[in-house]
Amino acid sequence: MYQADISATKAFLKGIFERSTTPQGRAWLTQKTELVSSGSAKEKDFYLAFSAAPRFVGKEHLQLTEADLAQADALRAGFNPSRWTADQAARTLLLLSLPAQDADAFVKQVETLFGTADMGEQVALYGSLPLLPYPERFSKRASEGVRTNIGDVYEAVALDNPFPSEYMEEDAWNQLVLKTLFVGKPLYRIHGLDQRSNSELTRMLSDYAHERWAAGRPVSPELWRTVGPFIDEHTIHDIQRLFSQPDELEREAAALACAQSSFGPARELLNSHPDLKQQVESGELNWGYIGRNATMQEPYKVDRT
Amino acid sequence: MNTQNLMLIDPHIHMTSRTTDDYERMRKAGIVAIIEPAFWLGQPRTDVGSFKDYYSSLVGWERFRASQFGIKHYCTIGLNSKEANNEALAEQVMELLPLFIYKEGVVGVGEIGYDDQTPTEDKYYRLQLELAKETNMPVQIHTPHRDKKSGTIRSMEVSLEHGIAPDMVIVDHNNEETVKDVLDRGFWAAFTIYPNSKMGNERMVEVVKQYGTERIMVNSAADWGISDPLSVPKTAALMLERGISLEDVRKVCYQNALDAFGKSGQMHESDWLTPATVDQREKFSGSTVLRGGQTPVVGELENDEGEFGSKFIR
């Protein structure tokens, strides 16, 4: 019913949490997690502890080493707490301490939290989705998270989170990818992006690029990341246009997209740019590079033209 | 408007009923932090779900919306006196309050007190005083519009009866007739500056001249009615013009509100002086209202005394 070895995950989280809080914070959380897991806590005790966590454990950023990140990924593929804070880790530990034998009771308590959550609580709740039991019961909740208007909450559900790519319906997934571009957030931080590319998403992205071009606005080179395998007689014109853009990142994105395509005209386009082709083949050029550089460039960040 | 670049706090304003243009004007006029008390919406709610979503928006969306304009948003959570008269609903709302009292940015139980001074209002006022005592939170009292003087005294007497220290209670909507009773008992006295009713700011200047600045604060209580979200900066400017010292103006338009509501442990000057140390995720230019193409431009913010135009990109 869990998505990871729960006791190993809790031990790991507790370890990294304890490095970013005070002795008092550690003692407070130990007491509260024991109370919650004992099953003798009232619902109100759990809700109050969940709310009050930052007051007792603070909000320091977790300090993770490369080894910590590797361990997180080994415990649960895609689990990435690199941007988490102490209060977020504490809240996640409280969630993972809730008795979960009764699926309905568990889901009801988590949904009650979602229904009354402040911003920090929403971030913690959405960030915990890849670790919770009964993940399929939270698929619609994740789709709801993508509808948020609040930047930090959006990032918690959509970025560095393996849950959406594994549990969201295709329509909701496509909205997530499109909205991430729309609000100027980096695509390369969406987990499982390449695996879930699809032809409908390609159509939506191509339409969006046309809309931006028509308005004289820049198009993030990351947009083309999932398009490559689906290049056809329509989208090939978009790729042609990319190759003639003044921005080098866009030409590089065009080359990467062509390299992922088996469509003849796309292969020919790539062959006509031997320098770029060589960089793609050597691995020097990849989508991660495009993403990291695109987000550093102001024009792609937000619509401010 | 010359407030000599004072930082200002409006400790009572219902931003849910106001526009983003107001936020921009408030920020330019020097307001760095606001407190939004939970209140009624101009008509009675009929379902507990409406309360839940309202409280959620106070600690969620509204707090975030304010941050987009460089303003720190705090709130008080409570069942207002008008709606306390619907007993069946009030019972359910009382069950909700513990879910919200420890949320981030909640600085008190409020606004609570009396409206018609019915027995039902009294019952829920007392229950909420108990909640404030249990959670060690400040109390923000709404004093009645009608029968104000005796209602104000009754509000204070009942809170003393429940063992709440006067310095944990902010008594709101005072006037010349109530202020002495409030100050003499050791409570905080807040004044609401309205264009036509309650206090005008010329009267406010006189109150400060007569009573000093100890435990006195000024707010706008701006909402869905005729009211002015710039009441605090305008009053500050008028006080300076009328010869009240900068330090005294700072006390009634900033420091006293911070001292009173700061007792919640949820409101610190560092929240707006160095927001990054409080929560590095809450970068107010890095985290945007997610509506492509309509992001308010937020850059270097300066107090501005010129025309306040809206700067939306469309």
Tab-separated table of N, CA and C in Angstrom, chain A residues 44 47-48 50-52 54-55 59-61 83-85 87-88 91 112-123 148-152 154-155 179 182-183 185 217 302-305, chain B residues 52-53 56 59-61 63-64 67 96 98-106 134 137 264 266 278-283 285-298 313-314:
chain	number	residue	atom	x	y	z
A	44	LYS	N	-7.918	15.898	16.460
A	44	LYS	CA	-7.546	17.293	16.702
A	44	LYS	C	-6.050	17.403	17.052
A	47	TYR	N	-4.137	17.279	13.819
A	47	TYR	CA	-4.291	18.504	13.031
A	47	TYR	C	-3.507	19.662	13.643
A	48	LEU	N	-3.558	19.784	14.957
A	48	LEU	CA	-2.846	20.886	15.616
A	48	LEU	C	-1.332	20.731	15.457
A	50	PHE	N	0.219	19.179	13.049
A	50	PHE	CA	0.541	19.433	11.647
A	50	PHE	C	0.635	20.939	11.379
A	51	SER	N	-0.327	21.688	11.926
A	51	SER	CA	-0.319	23.145	11.765
A	51	SER	C	0.852	23.797	12.469
A	52	ALA	N	1.105	23.359	13.686
A	52	ALA	CA	2.043	24.077	14.556
A	52	ALA	C	3.507	23.762	14.263
A	54	PRO	N	5.965	24.423	12.154
A	54	PRO	CA	7.026	25.434	11.952
A	54	PRO	C	7.384	26.186	13.231
A	55	ARG	N	6.413	26.329	14.137
A	55	ARG	CA	6.686	27.063	15.383
A	55	ARG	C	7.729	26.349	16.239
A	59	LYS	N	12.130	26.671	9.940
A	59	LYS	CA	11.937	26.527	8.498
A	59	LYS	C	13.255	26.511	7.747
A	60	GLU	N	14.298	26.031	8.408
A	60	GLU	CA	15.594	25.965	7.724
A	60	GLU	C	15.502	25.076	6.489
A	61	HIS	N	16.254	25.432	5.457
A	61	HIS	CA	16.334	24.541	4.301
A	61	HIS	C	17.129	23.301	4.685
A	83	ARG	N	14.754	20.671	-2.191
A	83	ARG	CA	14.300	22.034	-1.886
A	83	ARG	C	13.394	22.084	-0.661
A	84	TRP	N	13.355	21.022	0.088
A	84	TRP	CA	12.478	20.966	1.257
A	84	TRP	C	13.047	21.771	2.424
A	85	THR	N	12.143	22.103	3.355
A	85	THR	CA	12.541	22.806	4.566
A	85	THR	C	12.235	21.907	5.768
A	87	ASP	N	10.322	22.314	8.397
A	87	ASP	CA	8.898	22.148	8.734
A	87	ASP	C	8.196	21.213	7.758
A	88	GLN	N	8.621	21.267	6.499
A	88	GLN	CA	8.027	20.383	5.493
A	88	GLN	C	8.362	18.915	5.791
A	91	ARG	N	6.323	17.798	8.792
A	91	ARG	CA	4.922	17.524	8.443
A	91	ARG	C	4.798	16.207	7.682
A	112	THR	N	-8.932	16.150	4.820
A	112	THR	CA	-9.319	17.230	5.737
A	112	THR	C	-8.197	18.260	5.822
A	113	LEU	N	-6.966	17.768	5.883
A	113	LEU	CA	-5.827	18.689	5.906
A	113	LEU	C	-5.767	19.509	4.624
A	114	PHE	N	-5.918	18.838	3.486
A	114	PHE	CA	-5.896	19.553	2.205
A	114	PHE	C	-6.969	20.642	2.189
A	115	GLY	N	-8.141	20.311	2.731
A	115	GLY	CA	-9.278	21.226	2.668
A	115	GLY	C	-9.126	22.471	3.514
A	116	THR	N	-8.192	22.470	4.452
A	116	THR	CA	-8.033	23.631	5.330
A	116	THR	C	-6.582	24.112	5.373
A	117	ALA	N	-5.787	23.729	4.384
A	117	ALA	CA	-4.342	23.968	4.463
A	117	ALA	C	-3.954	25.403	4.133
A	118	ASP	N	-2.996	25.939	4.878
A	118	ASP	CA	-2.382	27.202	4.474
A	118	ASP	C	-1.291	26.898	3.439
A	119	MET	N	-0.567	27.923	3.006
A	119	MET	CA	0.357	27.709	1.888
A	119	MET	C	1.456	26.702	2.208
A	120	GLY	N	2.063	26.859	3.381
A	120	GLY	CA	3.139	25.943	3.771
A	120	GLY	C	2.631	24.513	3.898
A	121	GLU	N	1.414	24.369	4.420
A	121	GLU	CA	0.830	23.040	4.568
A	121	GLU	C	0.538	22.420	3.208
A	122	GLN	N	0.070	23.245	2.273
A	122	GLN	CA	-0.195	22.716	0.930
A	122	GLN	C	1.091	22.228	0.279
A	123	VAL	N	2.161	22.992	0.449
A	123	VAL	CA	3.448	22.584	-0.103
A	123	VAL	C	3.853	21.225	0.478
A	148	THR	N	-3.783	25.391	-8.928
A	148	THR	CA	-3.524	26.465	-7.980
A	148	THR	C	-3.012	27.716	-8.674
A	149	ASN	N	-3.188	28.816	-7.988
A	149	ASN	CA	-2.677	30.095	-8.457
A	149	ASN	C	-1.420	30.501	-7.708
A	150	ILE	N	-0.998	29.687	-6.778
A	150	ILE	CA	0.091	30.068	-5.878
A	150	ILE	C	1.376	29.368	-6.296
A	151	GLY	N	2.393	30.149	-6.621
A	151	GLY	CA	3.623	29.618	-7.203
A	151	GLY	C	4.259	28.475	-6.427
A	152	ASP	N	4.440	28.655	-5.118
A	152	ASP	CA	5.131	27.627	-4.333
A	152	ASP	C	4.342	26.322	-4.296
A	154	TYR	N	2.246	25.309	-6.611
A	154	TYR	CA	2.365	24.724	-7.943
A	154	TYR	C	3.673	23.937	-8.074
A	155	GLU	N	4.748	24.546	-7.640
A	155	GLU	CA	6.045	23.863	-7.750
A	155	GLU	C	6.067	22.569	-6.943
A	179	LYS	N	0.829	24.138	-18.500
A	179	LYS	CA	0.753	25.216	-17.517
A	179	LYS	C	2.142	25.572	-16.975
A	182	PHE	N	3.447	27.862	-19.343
A	182	PHE	CA	2.616	29.064	-19.342
A	182	PHE	C	2.981	30.002	-18.202
A	183	VAL	N	3.338	29.439	-17.061
A	183	VAL	CA	3.676	30.274	-15.914
A	183	VAL	C	5.183	30.463	-15.761
A	185	LYS	N	7.776	28.372	-15.590
A	185	LYS	CA	8.587	27.522	-14.709
A	185	LYS	C	9.336	26.492	-15.552
A	217	ARG	N	5.938	37.115	-28.941
A	217	ARG	CA	6.544	36.787	-27.653
A	217	ARG	C	7.491	35.606	-27.798
A	302	VAL	N	8.615	35.031	-17.463
A	302	VAL	CA	7.213	35.408	-17.318
A	302	VAL	C	6.850	36.279	-18.510
A	303	ASP	N	5.590	36.306	-18.836
A	303	ASP	CA	5.139	37.230	-19.879
A	303	ASP	C	5.337	38.654	-19.408
A	304	ARG	N	6.337	39.305	-19.915
A	304	ARG	CA	6.496	40.708	-19.510
A	304	ARG	C	6.804	41.556	-20.730
A	305	THR	N	6.199	41.203	-21.845
A	305	THR	CA	6.514	41.957	-23.059
A	305	THR	C	5.410	42.955	-23.349
B	52	LYS	N	-15.463	27.509	6.249
B	52	LYS	CA	-14.202	26.789	6.056
B	52	LYS	C	-13.423	27.391	4.890
B	53	ASP	N	-14.104	27.606	3.779
B	53	ASP	CA	-13.412	28.154	2.612
B	53	ASP	C	-12.956	29.590	2.847
B	56	SER	N	-9.906	29.403	5.001
B	56	SER	CA	-8.815	28.898	4.148
B	56	SER	C	-8.249	29.996	3.262
B	59	VAL	N	-5.855	32.368	5.156
B	59	VAL	CA	-4.493	31.879	5.425
B	59	VAL	C	-3.799	31.424	4.144
B	60	GLY	N	-4.556	31.362	3.049
B	60	GLY	CA	-3.993	30.876	1.794
B	60	GLY	C	-3.924	31.980	0.747
B	61	TRP	N	-4.929	32.033	-0.076
B	61	TRP	CA	-4.901	32.922	-1.241
B	61	TRP	C	-4.684	34.392	-0.889
B	63	ARG	N	-3.363	35.788	1.732
B	63	ARG	CA	-2.012	36.008	2.263
B	63	ARG	C	-1.004	36.038	1.113
B	64	PHE	N	-1.212	35.139	0.167
B	64	PHE	CA	-0.320	35.089	-0.993
B	64	PHE	C	-0.506	36.330	-1.877
B	67	SER	N	1.290	39.208	-0.663
B	67	SER	CA	2.747	39.097	-0.803
B	67	SER	C	3.211	39.562	-2.180
B	96	LEU	N	-14.610	24.125	13.756
B	96	LEU	CA	-13.608	24.433	12.726
B	96	LEU	C	-12.427	25.221	13.292
B	98	PRO	N	-10.371	25.301	15.837
B	98	PRO	CA	-9.069	24.726	16.201
B	98	PRO	C	-8.232	24.303	14.986
B	99	LEU	N	-8.900	24.019	13.861
B	99	LEU	CA	-8.139	23.660	12.658
B	99	LEU	C	-7.362	24.853	12.109
B	100	PHE	N	-7.812	26.050	12.450
B	100	PHE	CA	-7.198	27.233	11.841
B	100	PHE	C	-6.344	28.063	12.791
B	101	ILE	N	-6.529	27.871	14.084
B	101	ILE	CA	-5.935	28.805	15.032
B	101	ILE	C	-4.403	28.800	14.982
B	102	TYR	N	-3.802	27.669	14.615
B	102	TYR	CA	-2.331	27.602	14.571
B	102	TYR	C	-1.766	27.726	13.161
B	103	LYS	N	-2.583	28.157	12.214
B	103	LYS	CA	-2.043	28.326	10.871
B	103	LYS	C	-1.044	29.474	10.843
B	104	GLU	N	-0.176	29.407	9.849
B	104	GLU	CA	0.813	30.461	9.692
B	104	GLU	C	0.157	31.822	9.487
B	105	GLY	N	0.604	32.810	10.233
B	105	GLY	CA	0.097	34.160	10.038
B	105	GLY	C	-1.178	34.469	10.806
B	106	VAL	N	-1.697	33.512	11.583
B	106	VAL	CA	-2.867	33.808	12.421
B	106	VAL	C	-2.358	34.454	13.706
B	134	GLU	N	-6.807	29.166	25.875
B	134	GLU	CA	-6.196	27.846	25.721
B	134	GLU	C	-4.998	27.887	24.759
B	137	MET	N	-3.533	33.166	22.593
B	137	MET	CA	-3.607	34.076	21.458
B	137	MET	C	-4.235	35.401	21.862
B	264	SER	N	1.214	36.982	19.613
B	264	SER	CA	0.844	35.670	19.065
B	264	SER	C	2.075	34.834	18.734
B	266	GLN	N	3.512	35.140	16.007
B	266	GLN	CA	3.407	34.921	14.564
B	266	GLN	C	3.701	36.163	13.733
B	278	VAL	N	12.920	34.721	6.892
B	278	VAL	CA	11.745	34.119	7.497
B	278	VAL	C	11.318	32.899	6.707
B	279	ASP	N	11.250	33.050	5.409
B	279	ASP	CA	10.897	31.919	4.577
B	279	ASP	C	11.435	32.170	3.190
B	280	GLN	N	12.507	31.474	2.878
B	280	GLN	CA	13.150	31.756	1.606
B	280	GLN	C	12.308	31.329	0.409
B	281	ARG	N	11.248	30.563	0.679
B	281	ARG	CA	10.383	30.219	-0.445
B	281	ARG	C	9.456	31.370	-0.797
B	282	GLU	N	9.266	32.296	0.151
B	282	GLU	CA	8.330	33.380	-0.092
B	282	GLU	C	9.034	34.605	-0.677
B	283	LYS	N	9.711	34.402	-1.786
B	283	LYS	CA	10.352	35.543	-2.433
B	283	LYS	C	9.262	36.261	-3.193
B	285	SER	N	9.259	38.522	-5.455
B	285	SER	CA	9.313	38.707	-6.902
B	285	SER	C	9.569	37.391	-7.612
B	286	GLY	N	10.003	36.373	-6.872
B	286	GLY	CA	10.327	35.108	-7.514
B	286	GLY	C	9.148	34.172	-7.627
B	287	SER	N	8.125	34.449	-6.849
B	287	SER	CA	6.980	33.564	-6.832
B	287	SER	C	5.788	34.387	-7.285
B	288	THR	N	5.202	34.024	-8.398
B	288	THR	CA	4.258	34.947	-9.006
B	288	THR	C	2.833	34.434	-8.973
B	289	VAL	N	1.891	35.350	-9.052
B	289	VAL	CA	0.505	34.956	-9.260
B	289	VAL	C	0.463	34.262	-10.617
B	290	LEU	N	-0.032	33.049	-10.628
B	290	LEU	CA	0.085	32.260	-11.841
B	290	LEU	C	-1.001	32.586	-12.847
B	291	ARG	N	-0.853	33.675	-13.518
B	291	ARG	CA	-1.743	33.965	-14.635
B	291	ARG	C	-0.893	34.547	-15.732
B	292	GLY	N	-0.541	33.711	-16.697
B	292	GLY	CA	0.356	34.152	-17.752
B	292	GLY	C	-0.122	35.453	-18.358
B	293	GLY	N	0.803	36.383	-18.522
B	293	GLY	CA	0.473	37.601	-19.233
B	293	GLY	C	-0.161	38.682	-18.384
B	294	GLN	N	-0.496	38.365	-17.119
B	294	GLN	CA	-1.096	39.408	-16.291
B	294	GLN	C	-0.405	39.522	-14.950
B	295	THR	N	0.883	39.293	-14.963
B	295	THR	CA	1.597	39.338	-13.698
B	295	THR	C	1.854	40.776	-13.296
B	296	PRO	N	1.455	41.153	-12.091
B	296	PRO	CA	1.794	42.503	-11.654
B	296	PRO	C	3.314	42.649	-11.627
B	297	VAL	N	3.805	43.736	-12.141
B	297	VAL	CA	5.243	43.951	-12.101
B	297	VAL	C	5.616	44.398	-10.700
B	298	VAL	N	6.462	43.642	-10.067
B	298	VAL	CA	6.880	44.019	-8.730
B	298	VAL	C	8.386	44.139	-8.733
B	313	ILE	N	0.259	44.606	-16.721
B	313	ILE	CA	0.692	44.322	-18.078
B	313	ILE	C	-0.425	43.532	-18.740
B	314	ARG	N	-0.912	43.959	-19.847
B	314	ARG	CA	-2.002	43.213	-20.481
B	314	ARG	C	-1.624	42.816	-21.892
